[in-house]
Coordinates of C-alpha atoms in Angstrom, one line a residue:
Chain A
M1 CA -43.4 121.1 149.8
M2 CA -45.1 124.2 151.0
A3 CA -42.5 126.5 149.6
W4 CA -42.8 124.6 146.3
A5 CA -46.6 125.2 146.3
M6 CA -46.2 128.8 147.2
E7 CA -43.9 129.2 144.2
W8 CA -46.1 127.5 141.6
V9 CA -49.7 128.0 142.6
P10 CA -49.7 131.8 141.8
V11 CA -48.1 131.0 138.4
L12 CA -50.7 128.4 137.6
I13 CA -53.5 130.7 138.7
K14 CA -52.1 133.5 136.5
I15 CA -51.8 131.2 133.5
L16 CA -55.4 129.9 133.9
V17 CA -56.9 133.4 134.5
A18 CA -55.1 134.9 131.5
F19 CA -56.0 132.0 129.3
F20 CA -59.7 132.2 130.3
V21 CA -59.7 136.0 129.9
V22 CA -58.1 136.0 126.5
L23 CA -60.3 133.2 125.1
T24 CA -63.5 134.8 126.5
L25 CA -62.4 138.2 125.1
T26 CA -61.8 136.5 121.8
A27 CA -65.3 135.2 121.8
Y28 CA -66.8 138.6 122.7
L29 CA -64.7 140.4 120.2
T30 CA -66.5 138.6 117.5
L31 CA -69.8 139.9 119.0
A32 CA -68.3 143.4 119.4
E33 CA -67.2 143.3 115.7
R34 CA -70.7 142.4 114.6
K35 CA -72.4 144.9 116.9
F36 CA -70.1 147.8 116.0
S37 CA -70.3 147.1 112.3
A38 CA -74.1 147.0 112.6
Y39 CA -74.2 150.4 114.4
M40 CA -71.8 151.9 111.8
Q41 CA -74.1 150.7 109.1
D42 CA -77.3 151.8 110.9
R43 CA -78.4 148.2 111.7
C44 CA -79.2 146.4 115.0
G45 CA -76.7 143.5 114.8
P46 CA -77.3 140.2 116.6
N47 CA -79.9 140.9 119.4
R48 CA -81.9 137.6 119.7
T49 CA -79.7 135.4 121.8
G50 CA -79.9 136.6 125.4
P51 CA -80.1 140.2 126.5
F52 CA -78.6 142.5 123.8
G53 CA -77.4 139.4 122.0
L54 CA -74.8 138.7 124.7
L55 CA -75.1 134.9 124.4
Q56 CA -74.4 135.0 120.7
P57 CA -70.7 133.9 121.0
L58 CA -71.8 130.9 123.0
A59 CA -74.3 130.0 120.4
D60 CA -71.7 130.4 117.7
G61 CA -69.3 128.2 119.6
I62 CA -71.9 125.5 120.0
K63 CA -72.7 125.7 116.3
F64 CA -69.0 125.4 115.3
I65 CA -68.5 122.4 117.6
F66 CA -71.6 120.5 116.3
K67 CA -71.0 121.2 112.6
E68 CA -69.7 118.2 110.6
D69 CA -65.9 118.3 110.3
V70 CA -65.4 117.8 106.6
I71 CA -62.0 117.0 105.2
P72 CA -62.0 117.3 101.4
T73 CA -60.6 114.3 99.6
E74 CA -57.9 115.9 97.6
V75 CA -56.1 117.8 100.5
H76 CA -52.7 117.0 102.0
R77 CA -54.3 115.5 105.0
T78 CA -51.5 115.9 107.7
Y79 CA -50.9 119.5 106.9
Y80 CA -54.5 120.3 106.5
V81 CA -55.3 119.1 110.0
L82 CA -52.1 120.6 111.4
A83 CA -52.5 124.1 110.0
P84 CA -55.1 125.6 112.3
A85 CA -53.2 124.4 115.4
L86 CA -50.0 125.9 114.0
L87 CA -51.8 129.2 113.7
L88 CA -53.6 129.1 117.1
V89 CA -50.7 127.9 119.3
P90 CA -48.2 130.7 118.6
A91 CA -51.0 133.2 119.0
L92 CA -51.8 131.8 122.4
L93 CA -48.2 131.8 123.5
G94 CA -47.6 135.4 122.5
Y95 CA -49.3 137.2 125.4
I96 CA -47.5 135.5 128.3
V97 CA -44.7 138.1 128.5
I98 CA -47.0 141.1 128.6
P99 CA -47.3 142.7 132.0
F100 CA -50.9 143.5 132.7
G101 CA -50.4 145.0 136.1
D102 CA -47.9 146.0 138.8
T103 CA -47.2 143.6 141.7
L104 CA -49.8 142.3 144.2
I105 CA -48.8 141.6 147.8
V106 CA -50.6 138.5 149.0
A107 CA -49.7 137.0 152.4
G108 CA -46.3 138.7 152.5
R109 CA -45.3 137.5 149.0
T110 CA -44.9 139.8 146.0
I111 CA -46.6 138.5 142.9
P112 CA -45.9 140.3 139.6
L113 CA -49.0 140.5 137.5
Q114 CA -47.3 139.0 134.5
I115 CA -47.1 135.3 133.6
A116 CA -43.4 135.2 132.7
D117 CA -41.0 138.1 133.4
V118 CA -38.6 137.4 130.5
D119 CA -35.7 139.8 129.9
L120 CA -36.0 139.3 126.1
G121 CA -39.7 140.1 126.3
I122 CA -40.3 141.9 123.0
L123 CA -37.9 139.6 121.1
Y124 CA -39.8 136.6 122.4
I125 CA -43.0 138.0 121.0
F126 CA -41.4 138.6 117.6
A127 CA -40.0 135.0 117.6
I128 CA -43.4 133.6 118.4
A129 CA -45.2 135.9 115.9
G130 CA -42.8 134.8 113.2
L131 CA -44.0 131.2 113.7
S132 CA -47.6 131.9 113.1
V133 CA -47.0 132.4 109.4
Y134 CA -46.5 128.7 109.0
G135 CA -50.1 128.0 109.9
L136 CA -51.3 130.4 107.2
F137 CA -49.4 129.1 104.2
M138 CA -49.6 125.5 105.3
A139 CA -53.4 125.9 105.2
G140 CA -53.1 127.6 101.8
W141 CA -50.9 124.9 100.4
A142 CA -52.6 121.8 102.0
S143 CA -56.1 122.8 100.8
N144 CA -55.1 122.0 97.2
N145 CA -57.1 124.9 95.9
K146 CA -55.8 127.8 93.8
Y147 CA -57.6 130.5 95.8
S148 CA -56.2 129.1 99.0
L149 CA -52.7 128.8 97.5
L150 CA -52.9 132.5 96.4
G151 CA -54.1 133.5 99.8
G152 CA -51.3 131.6 101.5
L153 CA -48.7 133.1 99.2
R154 CA -50.0 136.6 99.8
S155 CA -50.1 136.1 103.5
S156 CA -46.6 134.7 103.8
A157 CA -45.2 137.7 101.7
Q158 CA -47.2 140.2 103.7
M159 CA -46.3 138.7 107.1
V160 CA -42.6 138.6 106.3
S161 CA -42.6 142.2 105.0
Y162 CA -44.5 143.6 107.9
E163 CA -42.7 141.6 110.6
L164 CA -39.7 143.6 109.5
T165 CA -41.4 147.0 109.8
L166 CA -43.1 145.9 113.1
G167 CA -39.7 145.2 114.6
L168 CA -38.0 148.3 113.2
S169 CA -40.8 150.6 114.3
L170 CA -40.1 149.5 117.9
V171 CA -36.4 149.8 117.7
G172 CA -36.7 153.6 118.3
A173 CA -38.7 152.9 121.5
L174 CA -36.2 150.3 122.6
L175 CA -33.4 152.8 122.1
V176 CA -35.2 155.3 124.3
F177 CA -36.0 152.8 127.1
G178 CA -32.7 151.0 126.8
T179 CA -34.2 147.6 127.7
S180 CA -36.2 144.8 126.0
N181 CA -37.9 143.8 129.3
L182 CA -41.5 144.8 129.0
R183 CA -42.0 145.2 132.8
D184 CA -39.0 147.6 132.9
I185 CA -40.4 149.5 129.9
V186 CA -43.7 150.1 131.7
H187 CA -41.8 151.2 134.9
L188 CA -39.8 153.7 132.9
Q189 CA -43.1 155.3 131.7
T190 CA -44.5 155.8 135.3
G191 CA -43.6 159.4 135.8
H192 CA -44.5 162.9 134.7
W193 CA -42.9 165.9 133.0
D194 CA -44.0 169.1 134.5
L195 CA -44.2 171.8 131.9
G196 CA -45.5 174.8 133.8
P197 CA -49.2 174.1 134.6
L198 CA -49.3 171.0 132.4
S199 CA -48.3 167.6 133.7
I200 CA -47.6 165.1 130.9
P201 CA -47.2 161.4 131.7
K202 CA -43.9 160.0 130.5
W203 CA -45.6 157.7 127.9
G204 CA -43.8 156.4 124.9
I205 CA -46.2 158.1 122.5
F206 CA -44.8 161.5 123.4
L207 CA -41.2 160.3 122.8
Q208 CA -41.9 158.2 119.7
P209 CA -44.9 159.6 117.8
L210 CA -43.6 158.4 114.4
G211 CA -42.7 155.1 115.9
F212 CA -46.2 154.6 117.2
L213 CA -47.8 155.4 113.8
L214 CA -45.6 153.0 112.0
F215 CA -46.2 150.3 114.7
L216 CA -49.9 150.7 114.3
V217 CA -49.8 150.3 110.5
S218 CA -47.6 147.2 110.8
A219 CA -49.7 145.8 113.6
F220 CA -52.8 146.0 111.4
A221 CA -51.0 144.3 108.5
E222 CA -49.4 141.7 110.8
S223 CA -52.8 140.6 112.2
N224 CA -54.3 140.5 108.7
R225 CA -57.0 143.1 109.4
L226 CA -58.6 145.4 107.0
P227 CA -57.3 147.6 105.3
F228 CA -54.6 144.9 104.9
D229 CA -56.6 141.7 104.9
L230 CA -55.4 140.7 101.4
P231 CA -54.8 137.0 102.4
E232 CA -58.5 136.4 102.7
A233 CA -59.9 139.2 100.5
E234 CA -63.3 137.5 99.9
N235 CA -64.3 139.3 96.8
E236 CA -61.2 138.2 94.8
L237 CA -60.1 135.1 96.6
V238 CA -63.4 133.5 97.9
G239 CA -62.0 133.1 101.4
G240 CA -58.3 133.0 101.0
Y241 CA -56.3 130.4 102.9
H242 CA -59.3 129.1 104.9
T243 CA -61.6 128.6 101.9
E244 CA -61.6 124.8 102.4
Y245 CA -62.0 124.8 106.1
G246 CA -65.1 124.3 108.1
S247 CA -66.5 123.8 111.6
M248 CA -64.0 124.1 114.5
K249 CA -61.0 124.3 112.2
F250 CA -62.4 127.5 110.7
A251 CA -63.1 128.8 114.1
M252 CA -59.5 128.2 115.1
F253 CA -58.3 130.5 112.3
F254 CA -60.7 133.1 113.4
M255 CA -59.6 132.8 117.0
G256 CA -55.9 133.1 115.9
E257 CA -56.7 136.3 114.2
Y258 CA -58.5 137.8 117.1
I259 CA -55.9 136.7 119.7
G260 CA -53.2 138.3 117.4
M261 CA -55.2 141.5 117.6
I262 CA -55.3 141.3 121.4
T263 CA -51.6 140.8 121.6
M264 CA -50.9 143.7 119.3
S265 CA -53.2 146.0 121.2
A266 CA -51.5 145.0 124.5
L267 CA -48.1 145.7 122.9
A268 CA -49.2 149.1 121.7
T269 CA -50.4 149.8 125.3
T270 CA -47.2 148.6 126.8
F271 CA -44.9 150.5 124.6
F272 CA -46.6 153.7 123.9
F273 CA -49.4 154.2 126.5
G274 CA -47.7 153.4 129.8
G275 CA -49.1 149.9 130.2
W276 CA -50.9 149.8 133.6
H277 CA -49.8 153.3 134.6
V278 CA -52.6 155.7 135.5
P279 CA -51.6 159.4 135.5
G280 CA -52.3 161.0 138.9
L281 CA -53.1 157.7 140.7
A282 CA -50.1 158.2 143.1
A283 CA -51.7 161.4 144.5
L284 CA -54.8 159.4 145.7
N285 CA -52.7 157.4 148.3
L286 CA -54.4 154.1 147.6
S287 CA -53.0 150.9 149.2
H288 CA -50.5 149.0 147.1
N289 CA -52.9 146.3 146.1
A290 CA -55.8 148.6 145.2
A291 CA -53.4 150.7 143.1
A292 CA -52.3 147.5 141.3
L293 CA -55.9 146.5 140.6
A294 CA -56.7 150.0 139.3
G295 CA -53.6 149.5 137.1
V296 CA -55.0 146.2 135.7
A297 CA -58.3 148.0 135.0
A298 CA -56.4 150.8 133.2
F299 CA -54.4 148.3 131.2
C300 CA -57.7 146.6 130.1
L301 CA -59.3 149.9 129.2
K302 CA -56.3 151.0 127.1
T303 CA -56.1 147.6 125.3
G304 CA -59.9 147.7 124.8
F305 CA -59.5 151.1 123.1
F306 CA -57.0 149.6 120.6
L307 CA -59.3 146.6 120.0
F308 CA -62.1 149.1 119.3
L309 CA -59.7 150.9 116.9
F310 CA -59.1 147.7 115.0
I311 CA -62.9 147.2 114.5
W312 CA -63.5 150.9 113.8
V313 CA -60.9 151.0 111.0
R314 CA -62.1 147.8 109.5
W315 CA -65.6 149.2 108.9
T316 CA -64.3 152.6 107.8
L317 CA -61.5 152.1 105.3
P318 CA -61.6 150.2 102.0
R319 CA -59.1 147.5 101.2
F320 CA -55.7 148.2 99.7
R321 CA -54.6 146.6 96.4
Y322 CA -51.9 144.0 96.8
D323 CA -49.1 145.9 95.1
Q324 CA -50.0 149.0 97.0
L325 CA -49.7 147.0 100.2
M326 CA -46.2 145.7 99.3
S327 CA -45.0 149.1 98.1
L328 CA -46.4 150.7 101.3
S329 CA -44.3 148.3 103.3
W330 CA -41.0 148.5 101.4
K331 CA -41.1 152.0 100.1
G332 CA -43.1 153.8 102.8
V333 CA -43.1 152.2 106.2
F334 CA -39.6 150.7 106.0
P335 CA -37.7 153.9 105.1
A336 CA -39.8 155.9 107.6
A337 CA -38.9 153.4 110.3
M338 CA -35.2 153.6 109.4
L339 CA -35.5 157.4 109.6
N340 CA -37.1 157.1 113.0
V341 CA -34.3 154.9 114.3
F342 CA -31.7 157.3 112.9
L343 CA -33.5 160.4 114.4
T344 CA -33.9 158.7 117.8
G345 CA -30.3 157.7 117.9
F346 CA -29.2 161.2 117.0
C347 CA -31.5 162.8 119.6
L348 CA -30.3 160.4 122.3
Y349 CA -26.7 161.1 121.5
A350 CA -27.3 164.9 121.5
F351 CA -29.3 164.6 124.8
H352 CA -26.6 162.6 126.6
R353 CA -23.8 164.8 125.2
F354 CA -25.2 168.3 125.8
M355 CA -27.7 168.0 128.6
Chain B
M1 CA -37.3 115.8 142.4
I2 CA -38.3 116.1 138.8
F3 CA -36.9 119.6 138.5
A4 CA -33.4 118.5 139.0
V5 CA -33.4 116.2 135.9
L6 CA -35.8 118.3 133.8
P7 CA -33.0 120.0 131.9
D8 CA -31.5 116.7 131.0
I9 CA -34.8 115.3 129.8
L10 CA -35.4 118.4 127.7
F11 CA -31.9 118.2 126.3
Y12 CA -32.3 114.7 125.0
L13 CA -35.8 115.3 123.8
F14 CA -34.8 118.4 121.7
A15 CA -31.5 116.8 120.6
L16 CA -33.4 113.9 119.3
L17 CA -35.9 116.2 117.5
A18 CA -33.1 118.2 116.0
V19 CA -31.3 115.2 114.6
G20 CA -34.5 113.5 113.6
G21 CA -35.7 116.6 111.8
A22 CA -32.3 117.0 110.0
L23 CA -32.4 113.3 108.9
S24 CA -36.0 113.7 107.7
V25 CA -35.0 116.7 105.6
L26 CA -32.5 114.5 103.8
T27 CA -34.6 111.4 103.3
R28 CA -38.1 112.7 102.6
R29 CA -39.2 113.2 99.0
N30 CA -42.0 115.7 99.4
P31 CA -40.4 119.2 99.5
M32 CA -43.1 120.5 101.9
T33 CA -42.3 117.7 104.4
C34 CA -38.6 118.5 104.1
A35 CA -39.3 122.2 104.9
A36 CA -41.5 121.3 107.8
S37 CA -38.8 119.0 109.2
L38 CA -36.2 121.7 108.7
V39 CA -38.4 124.0 110.9
V40 CA -38.6 121.3 113.6
S41 CA -34.8 120.9 113.5
V42 CA -34.2 124.7 113.6
L43 CA -36.6 125.2 116.5
S44 CA -35.1 122.3 118.5
V45 CA -31.7 123.8 118.1
A46 CA -33.2 127.2 119.3
L47 CA -34.5 125.4 122.4
L48 CA -31.1 123.8 123.0
Y49 CA -29.7 127.3 123.0
F50 CA -32.3 128.3 125.6
L51 CA -31.2 125.3 127.8
L52 CA -27.6 126.6 127.6
S53 CA -28.8 130.0 128.9
A54 CA -27.9 131.6 125.5
H55 CA -31.3 133.3 125.3
F56 CA -30.5 135.9 122.8
V57 CA -29.0 133.4 120.4
G58 CA -32.0 131.2 120.8
V59 CA -34.4 134.0 120.0
A60 CA -32.3 135.1 117.1
Q61 CA -32.3 131.6 115.7
M62 CA -36.1 131.5 115.9
I63 CA -36.6 135.0 114.3
V64 CA -34.0 134.6 111.5
Y65 CA -34.1 130.9 110.6
A66 CA -37.6 129.8 111.5
G67 CA -39.2 133.2 110.9
A68 CA -37.6 134.3 107.7
I69 CA -35.3 131.9 105.9
V70 CA -37.4 128.7 106.0
V71 CA -40.4 130.9 105.1
L72 CA -38.6 131.9 101.9
F73 CA -37.9 128.2 101.1
I74 CA -41.5 127.4 101.6
F75 CA -42.5 130.3 99.4
V76 CA -40.5 128.9 96.5
I77 CA -41.9 125.4 97.2
M78 CA -45.4 126.7 97.1
L79 CA -44.8 128.6 93.9
L80 CA -43.4 125.5 92.1
N81 CA -46.1 123.3 93.7
L82 CA -44.6 120.1 92.4
T83 CA -46.7 117.0 92.3
D84 CA -45.5 113.5 93.3
R85 CA -45.3 112.5 89.6
E86 CA -43.0 115.4 88.8
L87 CA -40.8 114.6 91.7
G88 CA -40.3 111.0 90.6
R89 CA -39.2 108.2 92.8
G90 CA -36.3 108.4 95.2
R91 CA -33.4 106.3 94.1
M92 CA -30.3 105.2 96.0
T93 CA -27.4 106.2 93.8
L94 CA -23.7 105.4 94.4
F95 CA -23.1 109.2 94.8
K96 CA -25.6 109.4 97.7
I97 CA -24.1 106.3 99.5
F98 CA -20.6 107.8 99.1
G99 CA -21.9 111.2 100.5
A100 CA -23.5 109.5 103.5
F101 CA -20.3 107.5 104.1
L102 CA -18.2 110.7 103.9
A103 CA -20.5 112.5 106.4
L104 CA -20.4 109.7 108.9
S105 CA -16.6 109.3 108.7
V106 CA -16.2 113.1 109.3
L107 CA -18.5 112.7 112.3
A108 CA -16.4 109.7 113.6
I109 CA -13.2 111.7 113.3
L110 CA -14.5 114.8 114.9
A111 CA -16.7 113.4 117.7
P112 CA -13.8 112.3 120.1
G113 CA -12.2 115.7 119.7
M114 CA -15.4 117.5 120.5
R115 CA -15.8 115.7 123.8
S116 CA -12.4 116.8 125.0
M117 CA -12.7 120.4 123.8
V118 CA -15.7 121.2 126.0
E119 CA -14.5 122.5 129.3
L120 CA -17.0 122.5 132.1
E121 CA -17.6 125.7 134.1
P122 CA -15.6 125.5 137.2
S123 CA -18.4 126.4 139.6
G124 CA -21.9 127.7 139.7
G125 CA -22.3 128.1 135.9
P126 CA -22.8 131.4 134.1
G127 CA -24.0 134.5 135.8
P128 CA -27.6 135.7 135.6
A129 CA -26.9 138.3 132.8
Y130 CA -25.2 135.7 130.6
G131 CA -26.7 135.3 127.2
G132 CA -29.0 138.3 127.5
T133 CA -29.3 141.2 125.1
A134 CA -26.9 143.5 127.0
E135 CA -24.2 140.9 127.4
V136 CA -24.3 139.7 123.8
G137 CA -24.3 143.4 122.6
R138 CA -21.3 144.2 124.7
L139 CA -19.4 141.3 123.2
L140 CA -20.6 142.0 119.6
F141 CA -19.8 145.7 119.6
G142 CA -16.7 145.5 121.9
E143 CA -14.4 142.5 121.7
Y144 CA -15.7 141.1 118.4
L145 CA -16.5 144.4 116.6
L146 CA -14.2 143.7 113.6
P147 CA -15.5 140.2 112.8
F148 CA -19.1 141.5 113.2
E149 CA -18.6 144.4 110.8
L150 CA -16.7 142.2 108.3
T151 CA -19.6 139.7 108.4
S152 CA -22.1 142.5 107.6
I153 CA -20.0 143.6 104.6
L154 CA -20.0 140.0 103.4
I155 CA -23.8 139.8 103.7
L156 CA -24.1 143.1 101.9
A157 CA -21.8 141.9 99.1
A158 CA -24.0 138.7 98.8
M159 CA -27.1 140.9 98.6
V160 CA -25.7 143.2 95.9
A161 CA -24.5 140.1 93.9
G162 CA -28.0 138.7 94.2
V163 CA -29.6 141.8 92.8
V164 CA -27.0 142.2 90.0
L165 CA -27.6 138.6 88.9
A166 CA -31.3 138.9 89.1
K167 CA -31.4 142.1 87.1
R168 CA -28.7 141.4 84.6
D169 CA -30.7 142.4 81.5
L170 CA -32.1 145.5 83.0
T171 CA -29.3 148.0 82.4
P172 CA -30.6 151.4 83.6
K173 CA -30.3 154.5 81.4
R174 CA -29.4 156.8 84.3
L175 CA -27.6 156.0 87.5
F176 CA -29.7 156.4 90.6
S177 CA -28.0 154.2 93.1
L178 CA -25.0 152.0 93.8
I179 CA -26.8 149.0 92.3
D180 CA -27.4 150.9 89.1
W181 CA -23.8 152.0 89.0
L182 CA -22.7 148.4 89.4
L183 CA -25.1 147.2 86.7
A184 CA -23.8 149.8 84.3
L185 CA -20.2 148.8 85.2
A186 CA -21.0 145.2 84.6
D187 CA -22.6 146.1 81.3
R188 CA -19.6 148.2 80.2
L189 CA -17.4 145.2 80.9
S190 CA -20.1 142.9 79.4
I191 CA -19.4 140.2 81.9
L192 CA -23.0 139.6 82.8
R193 CA -24.7 140.1 79.4
S194 CA -26.8 137.1 78.4
P195 CA -25.6 135.5 75.1
Q196 CA -28.6 136.4 73.0
K197 CA -28.3 140.1 73.9
R198 CA -24.6 140.2 73.1
E199 CA -25.3 138.6 69.7
R200 CA -28.1 141.1 69.0
K201 CA -25.8 144.0 69.8
Q202 CA -22.9 142.6 67.7
G203 CA -25.4 141.9 64.8
G204 CA -26.7 145.5 64.8
A205 CA -24.9 148.3 63.1
G206 CA -23.1 149.1 66.3
G207 CA -23.8 152.8 66.0
E208 CA -27.0 153.0 68.1
A209 CA -27.0 154.8 71.4
E210 CA -26.8 152.4 74.2

């Protein structure tokens, strides 16, 4: 019985902590978005609820829960109710394979700081991300509203196109690392190249600069963020697929979008910025657990930077036109990703053959 | 302990869902419900693959079928957006009864054979690497390379055929790619020309530049 408890208690704790952190982060991302947008437009942003407006997400949450949950009469009821859940659940499942730290040693047991160490890591994330599209167009169709339908159609076309480029942009990195296990990928990036006086960490960005750029573009499109937020373009489609939604159901769409952003930022960190790896930390001779915790902090900082980038870009760039978006995907990003795969394969072959 | 019987419980749960979803695809009238049932069925089959330790096949099933193919089905359903009036009432025709009878009899013939074909692993079950990316890749690009490449050519042929059929009236002036060349060839042979266009061409003086 004890052995059983030792096996499962750390897993349950990890699940609960990760769930709590992701949901809280989601709430505070909404505040961050409003604050940063305010600063970029020379305003103050929300600053009345608590110190610096820090309780604003809580107030928003309470407001969402207490609003009347209206279901319009002409909607397809089952799908209308199901759609927000279909969007939120895949988003919440996505981050469980992402390693947020090295191992902790507690009472003689080694606990990997990752909820599930799956060999197919990245493929699992793609499989789950592919399911979230159902929530979008089910919402669009079930609302029985032409704006919602157009938003749903746009979103399904966009998601299918950019899922492809998202996968292809990572193929180069997968070729370099030779594994699809995310923990192994981070381990392969913990090292340095010594070029004379310079010491460069072995991060994926230095091996796959083009891959990183393409991944970033696809990640923005996949999480429906500006400049690619055509599915909900408010000045042409009212609100896109969630026009007819209110109260907590609307909040669930919102949460799904932000959790998708967190997953994409964490993926970018894992693949291209060394995950939890801190350059030069090994020289400090910290104990194993302290180094692991520093790694978790580094992972959070790097992910936080990408989350800031998402917000920064949203309030800087204007929106694409829909045909521009699709031609960017199929005529720009897709061939470039193919070229990246080809170049990577060629370089790897040359490296193994002649070095 | 519950962990010993958990795989069996999950197997029966997802097998039921897979069969139930497939039946619901056949019997429901609303196309959106049919598509949603198809997703349920496809995902249940993916989970059955996971239970059999065929992880890569399971994930591929989720990405390809649930993530792409059924999405395209739903895309078309949404574009048509049929109402219940347009769909009409479901009727039990002789043809359908005959089809159901045929399907059930095929199942009755095959089922005993299937039971005897499955050989149980002698001991211990598959190794830890079984069903992973590396193992599947080794089989796909080693032992089964020829069938794999032939399948990809088949899919390419289907894709080219789809494009040619969709663009049959758009004969290009200059040849940019393989598809253009095929379209020009089809036009030369006038196998894919729509009837009106052929008439128009024959009705004209016949001397214009094509």
